[in-house]
């Protein structure tokens, strides 16, 4: 009889709290460990904890270890490495020409530099001449500013000397007036 009661109890059904599926009481542990669609399992690629219900979507769309194809060069890389690949390794990444500043794909720039070396040299020569002219103009502006500073210093010195002379003269006149009023008294 106890055996029959035990079998009856194990055959009772309950609703799983995680997946809301009916489960036989005797299969509870197996269900929770192996068949519940809401239990956590490891992603085989990145070891993230996901549920069986979300595993396919995770490995197809968000797993950083999934394989993706670089849209530039068609090389297969992991999704987590794609950004670094596109900015440092991809031959189709956009770069700025060191000579002229023009932006283009690395692969195309390498060919342009090889075939357009003379035009880059000419461009650099023009840029160097422009910079030299700027330096010459700045030297001339500096020299003119220094002359103006010297002119203003000289003017200030003269004004200070004139003012000192005026003060001396005013002082002398004041003394004379004082002396003359003392004499007349």
Coordinates of N, CA, C and O in Angstrom, one line a residue:
X1 N 0.8 -1.2 0.0 CA 0.0 0.0 0.0 C 0.9 1.3 0.0 O 0.5 2.2 -0.7
X2 N 1.9 1.3 0.8 CA 2.8 2.5 0.8 C 3.4 2.8 -0.6 O 3.5 3.9 -1.0
X3 N 3.7 1.7 -1.2 CA 4.3 1.8 -2.6 C 3.3 2.5 -3.5 O 3.7 3.3 -4.3
X4 N 2.0 2.0 -3.4 CA 1.0 2.6 -4.3 C 0.8 4.1 -4.0 O 0.6 4.9 -4.9
X5 N 0.8 4.4 -2.7 CA 0.6 5.8 -2.3 C 1.7 6.7 -2.8 O 1.5 7.8 -3.3
X6 N 2.9 6.1 -2.7 CA 4.1 6.9 -3.2 C 4.0 7.1 -4.7 O 4.3 8.2 -5.2
X7 N 3.6 6.1 -5.4 CA 3.4 6.2 -6.9 C 2.3 7.2 -7.2 O 2.5 8.0 -8.1
X8 N 1.2 7.2 -6.5 CA 0.2 8.2 -6.7 C 0.6 9.6 -6.4 O 0.3 10.5 -7.2
X9 N 1.4 9.8 -5.4 CA 2.0 11.1 -5.1 C 2.9 11.6 -6.2 O 2.9 12.7 -6.7
X10 N 3.8 10.7 -6.6 CA 4.7 11.1 -7.7 C 4.1 11.3 -9.0 O 4.6 12.1 -9.9
X11 N 2.9 10.8 -9.2 CA 2.1 11.0 -10.5 C 1.3 12.3 -10.4 O 0.8 12.7 -11.4
X12 N 1.2 13.0 -9.3 CA 0.5 14.2 -9.2 C 1.2 15.3 -10.0 O 2.4 15.3 -10.2
X13 N 0.4 16.2 -10.5 CA 1.0 17.3 -11.4 C 1.1 18.6 -10.6 O 0.3 18.8 -9.7
X14 N 2.0 19.4 -11.0 CA 2.1 20.7 -10.4 C 2.5 21.6 -11.6 O 2.9 21.2 -12.7
X15 N 2.3 22.9 -11.4 CA 2.7 23.9 -12.5 C 4.0 24.5 -12.1 O 4.2 25.1 -11.1
X16 N 5.0 24.4 -13.1 CA 6.3 24.9 -12.9 C 6.2 26.4 -12.7 O 5.6 27.1 -13.5
X17 N 6.9 26.9 -11.7 CA 6.9 28.4 -11.4 C 7.6 29.2 -12.5 O 7.3 30.3 -12.7
X18 N 8.5 28.6 -13.2 CA 9.3 29.3 -14.1 C 8.7 29.3 -15.5 O 8.6 30.3 -16.2
X19 N 8.3 28.1 -16.0 CA 7.8 28.0 -17.4 C 6.3 27.9 -17.5 O 5.7 27.9 -18.6
X20 N 5.6 27.7 -16.3 CA 4.2 27.6 -16.3 C 3.6 26.3 -16.9 O 2.5 26.2 -17.3
X21 N 4.5 25.3 -17.1 CA 4.1 24.1 -17.8 C 3.7 23.1 -16.7 O 4.3 23.1 -15.6
X22 N 2.7 22.2 -16.9 CA 2.4 21.2 -15.9 C 3.5 20.1 -16.0 O 4.0 19.7 -17.0
X23 N 3.9 19.7 -14.8 CA 5.0 18.7 -14.6 C 4.6 17.7 -13.6 O 4.0 18.0 -12.6
X24 N 4.9 16.4 -13.9 CA 4.6 15.3 -12.9 C 5.6 15.5 -11.7 O 6.7 15.8 -11.9
X25 N 5.1 15.4 -10.5 CA 5.9 15.6 -9.3 C 7.1 14.8 -9.3 O 8.2 15.2 -8.9
X26 N 7.0 13.5 -9.8 CA 8.2 12.6 -9.8 C 9.2 13.1 -10.8 O 10.4 12.7 -10.7
X27 N 8.9 14.0 -11.8 CA 9.8 14.5 -12.8 C 10.3 15.9 -12.5 O 11.0 16.5 -13.3
X28 N 10.0 16.4 -11.3 CA 10.3 17.8 -10.9 C 11.7 18.1 -11.1 O 12.1 19.1 -11.8
X29 N 12.6 17.4 -10.4 CA 14.0 17.7 -10.5 C 14.6 17.6 -11.9 O 15.4 18.4 -12.3
X30 N 14.2 16.5 -12.6 CA 14.7 16.4 -14.0 C 14.2 17.6 -14.8 O 14.9 18.1 -15.7
X31 N 12.9 17.9 -14.6 CA 12.4 19.1 -15.4 C 13.2 20.3 -15.1 O 13.6 21.1 -16.0
X32 N 13.4 20.7 -13.8 CA 14.1 21.9 -13.4 C 15.6 21.8 -13.9 O 16.2 22.9 -14.3
X33 N 16.2 20.7 -13.9 CA 17.6 20.5 -14.3 C 17.8 20.4 -15.8 O 18.8 20.8 -16.4
X34 N 16.8 19.8 -16.6 CA 17.1 19.4 -17.9 C 16.1 19.8 -19.0 O 16.4 20.0 -20.1
X35 N 14.8 20.0 -18.6 CA 13.8 20.3 -19.7 C 13.1 21.6 -19.5 O 12.4 22.0 -20.5
X36 N 13.1 22.3 -18.4 CA 12.4 23.5 -18.3 C 13.0 24.6 -19.3 O 14.2 24.8 -19.3
X37 N 12.1 25.2 -20.0 CA 12.6 26.1 -21.0 C 13.1 27.4 -20.4 O 13.7 28.3 -21.1
X38 N 12.9 27.6 -19.1 CA 13.3 28.9 -18.5 C 14.5 28.6 -17.5 O 14.9 29.5 -16.8
X39 N 15.1 27.5 -17.5 CA 16.3 27.2 -16.7 C 17.4 27.9 -17.4 O 17.4 28.2 -18.5
X40 N 18.5 28.2 -16.6 CA 19.7 28.8 -17.2 C 20.7 27.7 -17.7 O 20.9 26.7 -17.0
X41 N 21.2 28.0 -18.9 CA 22.2 27.2 -19.4 C 23.3 28.1 -19.9 O 23.2 29.3 -20.0
X42 N 24.5 27.5 -20.2 CA 25.6 28.3 -20.7 C 25.6 28.4 -22.2 O 25.4 27.4 -22.9
X43 N 25.8 29.6 -22.7 CA 26.0 29.7 -24.2 C 27.3 28.9 -24.5 O 28.3 29.1 -23.9
X44 N 27.2 28.1 -25.5 CA 28.4 27.3 -25.9 C 29.5 28.1 -26.5 O 30.7 27.7 -26.4
X45 N 29.2 29.3 -26.9 CA 30.3 30.2 -27.5 C 30.9 31.1 -26.5 O 32.1 31.2 -26.4
X46 N 30.1 31.9 -25.7 CA 30.6 32.9 -24.8 C 30.5 32.6 -23.3 O 30.9 33.3 -22.5
X47 N 29.8 31.5 -23.0 CA 29.6 31.0 -21.6 C 28.6 31.9 -20.8 O 28.5 31.8 -19.6
X48 N 27.9 32.8 -21.5 CA 26.9 33.6 -20.8 C 25.7 32.7 -20.4 O 25.4 31.7 -21.0
X49 N 25.0 33.2 -19.3 CA 23.9 32.4 -18.8 C 22.6 32.9 -19.6 O 22.3 34.1 -19.6
X50 N 22.0 31.9 -20.3 CA 20.8 32.2 -21.1 C 19.8 31.0 -20.8 O 20.2 30.0 -20.3
X51 N 18.6 31.2 -21.3 CA 17.6 30.2 -21.2 C 17.6 29.4 -22.5 O 17.9 30.0 -23.5
X52 N 17.1 28.2 -22.5 CA 17.0 27.5 -23.8 C 16.1 28.2 -24.7 O 16.3 28.2 -26.0
X53 N 15.1 28.9 -24.2 CA 14.2 29.7 -25.0 C 14.8 30.8 -25.7 O 14.4 31.3 -26.8
X54 N 15.9 31.4 -25.2 CA 16.6 32.6 -25.8 C 17.9 32.2 -26.4 O 18.6 33.1 -27.0
X55 N 18.4 31.0 -26.3 CA 19.7 30.6 -26.8 C 19.8 30.9 -28.3 O 20.8 31.5 -28.7
X56 N 18.9 30.5 -29.1 CA 19.0 30.7 -30.5 C 19.1 32.2 -30.9 O 19.9 32.6 -31.7
X57 N 18.3 33.0 -30.3 CA 18.3 34.4 -30.5 C 19.6 35.0 -30.1 O 20.2 35.9 -30.7
X58 N 20.1 34.5 -28.9 CA 21.4 35.0 -28.4 C 22.5 34.7 -29.3 O 23.3 35.6 -29.7
X59 N 22.6 33.4 -29.7 CA 23.8 33.1 -30.6 C 23.6 33.7 -32.0 O 24.7 33.9 -32.7
X60 N 22.4 34.0 -32.4 CA 22.3 34.6 -33.7 C 22.4 36.1 -33.8 O 22.8 36.7 -34.7
X61 N 22.1 36.8 -32.6 CA 22.0 38.2 -32.6 C 22.9 39.0 -31.6 O 23.4 40.1 -31.9
X62 N 23.1 38.4 -30.5 CA 23.8 39.2 -29.4 C 25.1 38.6 -28.8 O 25.8 39.3 -28.1
X63 N 25.3 37.4 -29.1 CA 26.5 36.7 -28.6 C 27.8 37.4 -29.1 O 28.0 37.5 -30.4
X64 N 28.7 37.9 -28.3 CA 29.9 38.5 -28.8 C 30.9 37.6 -29.5 O 31.8 38.0 -30.2
X65 N 30.7 36.3 -29.3 CA 31.6 35.3 -29.9 C 31.0 34.7 -31.2 O 31.6 33.8 -31.8
X66 N 29.8 35.1 -31.6 CA 29.2 34.6 -32.8 C 30.1 35.1 -34.0 O 30.7 36.1 -33.9
X67 N 30.1 34.3 -35.1 CA 30.8 34.7 -36.3 C 30.0 35.7 -37.1 O 28.8 35.4 -37.4
X68 N 30.6 36.7 -37.5 CA 30.0 37.7 -38.4 C 31.0 38.0 -39.6 O 32.2 37.7 -39.5
X69 N 30.5 38.6 -40.6 CA 31.3 38.9 -41.8 C 31.5 40.4 -41.8 O 30.5 41.2 -41.7
X70 N 32.7 40.8 -41.9 CA 33.0 42.2 -42.0 C 32.4 42.8 -43.3 O 32.6 42.2 -44.4
X71 N 31.6 43.9 -43.2 CA 31.0 44.4 -44.4 C 32.0 45.1 -45.3 O 31.7 45.3 -46.5
X72 N 33.2 45.4 -44.8 CA 34.2 46.0 -45.7 C 35.0 45.0 -46.5 O 35.0 45.1 -47.7
X73 N 35.5 43.9 -45.9 CA 36.4 43.0 -46.6 C 35.9 41.6 -46.7 O 36.6 40.7 -47.2
X74 N 34.7 41.3 -46.1 CA 34.1 40.0 -46.1 C 34.9 39.0 -45.3 O 34.6 37.8 -45.4
X75 N 35.8 39.4 -44.4 CA 36.5 38.4 -43.6 C 35.6 38.0 -42.4 O 34.8 38.8 -41.9
X76 N 35.7 36.8 -42.0 CA 34.9 36.3 -40.9 C 35.6 36.6 -39.6 O 36.8 36.3 -39.4
X77 N 34.9 37.3 -38.6 CA 35.5 37.6 -37.3 C 34.4 37.5 -36.3 O 33.2 37.3 -36.7
X78 N 34.7 37.5 -35.0 CA 33.7 37.4 -34.0 C 33.0 38.8 -33.9 O 33.7 39.8 -34.1
X79 N 31.8 38.8 -33.5 CA 31.1 40.0 -33.3 C 31.8 41.0 -32.4 O 31.8 42.2 -32.6
X80 N 32.3 40.4 -31.3 CA 33.0 41.3 -30.3 C 34.3 41.9 -30.9 O 34.8 42.9 -30.3
X81 N 34.9 41.3 -31.9 CA 36.1 41.8 -32.5 C 35.9 42.7 -33.7 O 36.8 43.3 -34.3
X82 N 34.6 42.8 -34.2 CA 34.3 43.4 -35.5 C 34.7 44.9 -35.4 O 35.4 45.4 -36.3
X83 N 34.4 45.6 -34.4 CA 34.7 47.0 -34.3 C 36.2 47.3 -34.3 O 36.7 48.2 -35.1
X84 N 37.0 46.5 -33.6 CA 38.4 46.7 -33.6 C 39.0 46.3 -35.0 O 39.9 47.0 -35.5
X85 N 38.4 45.3 -35.6 CA 38.9 44.9 -36.9 C 38.7 46.0 -37.9 O 39.6 46.4 -38.7
X86 N 37.5 46.6 -37.9 CA 37.1 47.6 -38.8 C 37.9 48.9 -38.6 O 38.2 49.6 -39.6
X87 N 38.4 49.1 -37.4 CA 39.1 50.4 -37.1 C 40.7 50.2 -37.2 O 41.4 51.2 -37.4
X88 N 41.2 48.9 -37.2 CA 42.6 48.8 -37.2 C 43.1 47.7 -38.2 O 44.3 47.9 -38.7
X89 N 42.3 46.7 -38.5 CA 42.9 45.6 -39.4 C 42.3 45.6 -40.8 O 42.9 45.1 -41.7
X90 N 41.1 46.0 -41.0 CA 40.4 45.9 -42.2 C 41.0 46.7 -43.3 O 41.3 47.9 -43.2
X91 N 41.4 46.0 -44.5 CA 42.0 46.8 -45.6 C 41.1 47.8 -46.2 O 41.5 48.6 -47.0
X92 N 39.8 47.7 -45.9 CA 38.8 48.6 -46.5 C 38.4 49.7 -45.6 O 37.5 50.4 -45.8
X93 N 39.1 49.8 -44.4 CA 38.7 50.8 -43.4 C 39.1 52.2 -44.0 O 40.0 52.3 -44.9
X94 N 38.4 53.2 -43.5 CA 38.6 54.6 -44.0 C 39.8 55.2 -43.2 O 39.9 55.0 -42.0
X95 N 40.7 55.8 -44.0 CA 41.9 56.4 -43.4 C 42.1 57.8 -44.0 O 41.6 58.1 -45.1
X96 N 42.9 58.6 -43.3 CA 43.2 59.9 -43.8 C 44.6 59.9 -44.4 O 45.5 59.4 -43.8
X97 N 44.8 60.3 -45.6 CA 46.1 60.4 -46.3 C 47.0 61.3 -45.5 O 46.7 62.4 -45.1
X98 N 48.2 60.7 -45.1 CA 49.2 61.5 -44.4 C 49.7 62.7 -45.2 O 50.2 63.6 -44.6
X99 N 49.7 62.6 -46.5 CA 50.2 63.7 -47.3 C 49.3 64.8 -47.6 O 49.6 65.9 -47.4
X100 N 48.0 64.4 -48.0 CA 47.1 65.5 -48.4 C 45.9 65.6 -47.5 O 45.1 66.5 -47.7
X101 N 45.7 64.7 -46.6 CA 44.5 64.8 -45.7 C 43.3 64.2 -46.3 O 42.2 64.2 -45.6
X102 N 43.3 63.8 -47.5 CA 42.1 63.2 -48.1 C 41.7 61.9 -47.5 O 42.6 61.1 -47.0
X103 N 40.4 61.6 -47.3 CA 40.0 60.4 -46.7 C 39.6 59.3 -47.8 O 39.1 59.7 -48.8
X104 N 39.9 58.1 -47.5 CA 39.6 57.0 -48.5 C 39.9 55.7 -47.8 O 40.3 55.6 -46.7
X105 N 39.6 54.6 -48.6 CA 39.8 53.3 -48.1 C 41.3 53.0 -48.1 O 42.0 53.4 -49.0
X106 N 41.8 52.4 -47.1 CA 43.2 52.1 -46.9 C 43.8 51.5 -48.2 O 44.8 51.9 -48.7
X107 N 43.1 50.5 -48.7 CA 43.5 49.7 -49.9 C 43.7 50.7 -51.1 O 44.7 50.6 -51.8
X108 N 42.8 51.6 -51.2 CA 42.9 52.6 -52.3 C 43.9 53.6 -52.1 O 44.6 54.1 -53.0
X109 N 44.1 54.0 -50.8 CA 45.1 55.0 -50.4 C 46.5 54.5 -50.7 O 47.4 55.2 -51.2
X110 N 46.7 53.2 -50.4 CA 48.1 52.6 -50.7 C 48.4 52.7 -52.2 O 49.5 53.1 -52.5
X111 N 47.4 52.4 -53.0 CA 47.6 52.5 -54.5 C 47.8 53.9 -54.9 O 48.7 54.2 -55.7
X112 N 47.1 54.8 -54.3 CA 47.2 56.3 -54.7 C 48.6 56.8 -54.3 O 49.2 57.5 -55.1
X113 N 49.1 56.4 -53.1 CA 50.4 56.9 -52.7 C 51.4 56.4 -53.6 O 52.3 57.1 -54.1
X114 N 51.3 55.1 -54.0 CA 52.3 54.5 -54.9 C 52.3 55.2 -56.3 O 53.4 55.6 -56.8
X115 N 51.1 55.4 -56.8 CA 51.0 56.0 -58.2 C 51.0 57.5 -58.2 O 51.3 58.1 -59.2
X116 N 50.7 58.1 -57.0 CA 50.6 59.6 -57.0 C 51.6 60.2 -56.2 O 51.4 61.3 -55.6
X117 N 52.8 59.6 -56.0 CA 53.8 60.1 -55.2 C 54.3 61.5 -55.7 O 54.5 62.4 -54.9
X118 N 54.4 61.7 -57.0 CA 54.8 63.0 -57.5 C 53.8 64.0 -57.2 O 54.2 65.1 -56.8
X119 N 52.5 63.7 -57.3 CA 51.5 64.8 -57.0 C 51.6 65.1 -55.5 O 51.3 66.3 -55.1
X120 N 51.8 64.1 -54.7 CA 51.9 64.4 -53.2 C 53.2 65.2 -52.9 O 53.1 66.1 -52.1
X121 N 54.3 65.0 -53.6 CA 55.5 65.8 -53.4 C 55.2 67.2 -53.8 O 55.6 68.2 -53.1
X122 N 54.5 67.4 -55.0 CA 54.2 68.8 -55.4 C 53.3 69.5 -54.4 O 53.4 70.6 -54.1
X123 N 52.3 68.7 -53.9 CA 51.4 69.3 -53.0 C 52.1 69.7 -51.7 O 51.9 70.8 -51.1
X124 N 53.0 68.8 -51.2 CA 53.8 69.1 -50.0 C 54.7 70.3 -50.3 O 54.9 71.2 -49.4
X125 N 55.3 70.5 -51.5 CA 56.1 71.6 -51.8 C 55.3 72.9 -51.7 O 55.8 73.9 -51.2
X126 N 54.1 72.9 -52.3 CA 53.2 74.1 -52.3 C 52.9 74.4 -50.8 O 52.9 75.6 -50.4
X127 N 52.5 73.4 -50.0 CA 52.2 73.6 -48.6 C 53.4 74.2 -47.9 O 53.2 75.1 -47.0
X128 N 54.6 73.7 -48.1 CA 55.8 74.2 -47.5 C 56.0 75.6 -47.9 O 56.3 76.5 -47.0
X129 N 55.8 76.0 -49.1 CA 56.0 77.4 -49.5 C 55.0 78.3 -48.9 O 55.3 79.4 -48.4
X130 N 53.8 77.8 -48.7 CA 52.7 78.6 -48.1 C 53.1 78.8 -46.6 O 53.0 79.9 -46.1
X131 N 53.6 77.8 -46.0 CA 54.0 77.9 -44.5 C 55.2 78.8 -44.4 O 55.2 79.6 -43.4
X132 N 56.1 78.8 -45.3 CA 57.3 79.7 -45.3 C 56.8 81.1 -45.4 O 57.3 82.0 -44.7
X133 N 55.8 81.4 -46.3 CA 55.3 82.7 -46.5 C 54.6 83.2 -45.2 O 54.7 84.3 -44.8
X134 N 53.9 82.3 -44.6 CA 53.2 82.6 -43.3 C 54.2 83.0 -42.3 O 54.1 83.9 -41.5
X135 N 55.3 82.2 -42.2 CA 56.4 82.5 -41.2 C 57.0 83.9 -41.5 O 57.2 84.7 -40.6
X136 N 57.3 84.1 -42.8 CA 57.8 85.4 -43.2 C 56.9 86.6 -42.8 O 57.3 87.6 -42.2
X137 N 55.6 86.4 -43.1 CA 54.6 87.4 -42.7 C 54.6 87.7 -41.2 O 54.5 88.8 -40.7
X138 N 54.6 86.6 -40.4 CA 54.6 86.7 -39.0 C 55.8 87.4 -38.4 O 55.7 88.2 -37.5
X139 N 57.0 87.1 -39.0 CA 58.2 87.8 -38.6 C 58.1 89.3 -38.9 O 58.5 90.1 -38.1
X140 N 57.5 89.6 -40.1 CA 57.4 91.1 -40.4 C 56.4 91.7 -39.4 O 56.6 92.9 -39.0
X141 N 55.3 91.0 -39.1 CA 54.3 91.6 -38.2 C 55.0 91.8 -36.8 O 54.7 92.8 -36.1
X142 N 55.8 90.8 -36.4 CA 56.5 90.9 -35.1 C 57.4 92.1 -35.1 O 57.5 92.9 -34.1
X143 N 58.2 92.2 -36.2 CA 59.1 93.4 -36.3 C 58.4 94.7 -36.2 O 58.8 95.6 -35.5
X144 N 57.3 94.8 -36.9 CA 56.5 96.0 -36.9 C 55.9 96.3 -35.5 O 55.9 97.4 -35.0
X145 N 55.5 95.2 -34.8 CA 54.9 95.4 -33.5 C 56.0 95.8 -32.5 O 55.8 96.7 -31.7
X146 N 57.3 95.3 -32.7 CA 58.4 95.7 -31.8 C 58.7 97.2 -32.1 O 59.0 97.9 -31.1
X147 N 58.7 97.6 -33.3 CA 59.0 99.0 -33.7 C 57.9 99.9 -33.0 O 58.2 101.0 -32.5
X148 N 56.7 99.5 -33.1 CA 55.6 100.3 -32.5 C 55.7 100.4 -31.0 O 55.5 101.4 -30.4
X149 N 56.1 99.3 -30.4 CA 56.3 99.3 -28.9 C 57.5 100.2 -28.6 O 57.4 101.1 -27.6
X150 N 58.5 100.2 -29.3 CA 59.7 101.1 -29.1 C 59.2 102.6 -29.3 O 59.6 103.5 -28.5
X151 N 58.4 102.9 -30.3 CA 58.0 104.2 -30.6 C 57.1 104.7 -29.4 O 57.3 105.9 -29.0
X152 N 56.2 103.8 -28.9 CA 55.3 104.2 -27.8 C 56.1 104.4 -26.5 O 55.8 105.3 -25.7
X153 N 57.2 103.6 -26.3 CA 58.0 103.8 -25.1 C 58.7 105.1 -25.2 O 58.8 105.9 -24.2
X154 N 59.3 105.5 -26.4 CA 60.0 106.8 -26.5 C 59.0 107.9 -26.3 O 59.3 108.9 -25.6
X155 N 57.8 107.8 -26.8 CA 56.8 108.8 -26.6 C 56.4 109.0 -25.1 O 56.3 110.1 -24.6
X156 N 56.3 107.8 -24.5 CA 55.9 107.8 -23.1 C 57.0 108.5 -22.2 O 56.8 109.3 -21.4
X157 N 58.3 108.1 -22.6 CA 59.4 108.7 -21.9 C 59.4 110.3 -22.1 O 59.6 111.0 -21.1
X158 N 59.2 110.7 -23.3 CA 59.2 112.2 -23.5 C 58.0 112.9 -22.7 O 58.2 113.9 -22.2
X159 N 56.9 112.2 -22.7 CA 55.7 112.7 -22.0 C 56.0 112.8 -20.5 O 55.7 113.8 -19.8
X160 N 56.7 111.7 -20.0 CA 57.0 111.7 -18.6 C 58.1 112.8 -18.3 O 58.0 113.5 -17.2
X161 N 59.0 113.0 -19.2 CA 60.0 114.1 -19.0 C 59.4 115.5 -19.0 O 59.7 116.4 -18.2
X162 N 58.4 115.6 -20.0 CA 57.7 116.9 -20.1 C 56.9 117.2 -18.8 O 56.9 118.3 -18.3
X163 N 56.3 116.2 -18.4 CA 55.5 116.3 -17.1 C 56.3 116.6 -15.9 O 56.0 117.5 -15.1
X164 N 57.5 116.0 -15.8 CA 58.4 116.3 -14.7 C 58.9 117.7 -14.9 O 59.1 118.4 -13.9
X165 N 59.2 118.2 -16.1 CA 59.6 119.6 -16.3 C 58.5 120.5 -15.9 O 58.8 121.6 -15.3
X166 N 57.3 120.2 -16.2 CA 56.2 121.1 -15.9 C 56.1 121.2 -14.4 O 55.9 122.2 -13.8
X167 N 56.2 120.0 -13.7 CA 56.1 120.0 -12.2 C 57.2 120.8 -11.6 O 57.0 121.6 -10.6
X168 N 58.4 120.7 -12.2 CA 59.6 121.5 -11.7 C 59.3 123.0 -11.9 O 59.6 123.8 -11.0
X169 N 58.8 123.3 -13.0 CA 58.5 124.7 -13.4 C 57.5 125.3 -12.4 O 57.6 126.4 -11.9
X170 N 56.4 124.5 -12.3 CA 55.3 124.9 -11.4 C 55.8 125.1 -9.9 O 55.5 126.0 -9.2
X171 N 56.7 124.2 -9.5 CA 57.3 124.3 -8.2 C 58.1 125.6 -8.0 O 58.1 126.3 -7.0
X172 N 58.9 125.8 -9.1 CA 59.8 127.0 -9.1 C 58.9 128.3 -9.1 O 59.2 129.3 -8.3
X173 N 57.9 128.3 -9.9 CA 57.0 129.5 -9.9 C 56.3 129.7 -8.5 O 56.2 130.8 -8.0
X174 N 55.9 128.6 -7.9 CA 55.3 128.6 -6.6 C 56.3 129.2 -5.6 O 55.9 130.0 -4.7
X175 N 57.5 128.8 -5.7 CA 58.6 129.4 -4.7 C 58.8 130.9 -4.9 O 58.9 131.6 -4.0
X176 N 58.8 131.2 -6.2 CA 59.0 132.6 -6.6 C 57.9 133.5 -6.0 O 58.1 134.6 -5.5
X177 N 56.7 133.0 -6.2 CA 55.5 133.7 -5.8 C 55.5 133.8 -4.3 O 55.2 134.9 -3.7
X178 N 55.9 132.8 -3.6 CA 56.0 132.8 -2.1 C 57.1 133.8 -1.7 O 56.9 134.6 -0.8
X179 N 58.2 133.8 -2.3 CA 59.3 134.7 -2.0 C 59.0 136.1 -2.3 O 59.3 137.0 -1.5
X180 N 58.3 136.4 -3.4 CA 57.9 137.7 -3.7 C 56.9 138.3 -2.8 O 56.9 139.4 -2.4
X181 N 56.0 137.5 -2.3 CA 55.0 137.9 -1.4 C 55.6 138.1 0.0 O 55.2 139.0 0.7
X182 N 56.6 137.4 0.3 CA 57.3 137.6 1.6 C 58.1 138.9 1.5 O 58.2 139.6 2.5
X183 N 58.6 139.2 0.4 CA 59.4 140.5 0.2 C 58.6 141.7 0.3 O 59.0 142.8 0.7
X184 N 57.4 141.6 -0.3 CA 56.5 142.8 -0.3 C 55.8 143.0 1.0 O 55.3 144.1 1.3
X185 N 55.9 142.2 1.9 CA 55.2 142.3 3.1 C 56.0 143.1 4.2 O 56.8 143.7 4.3

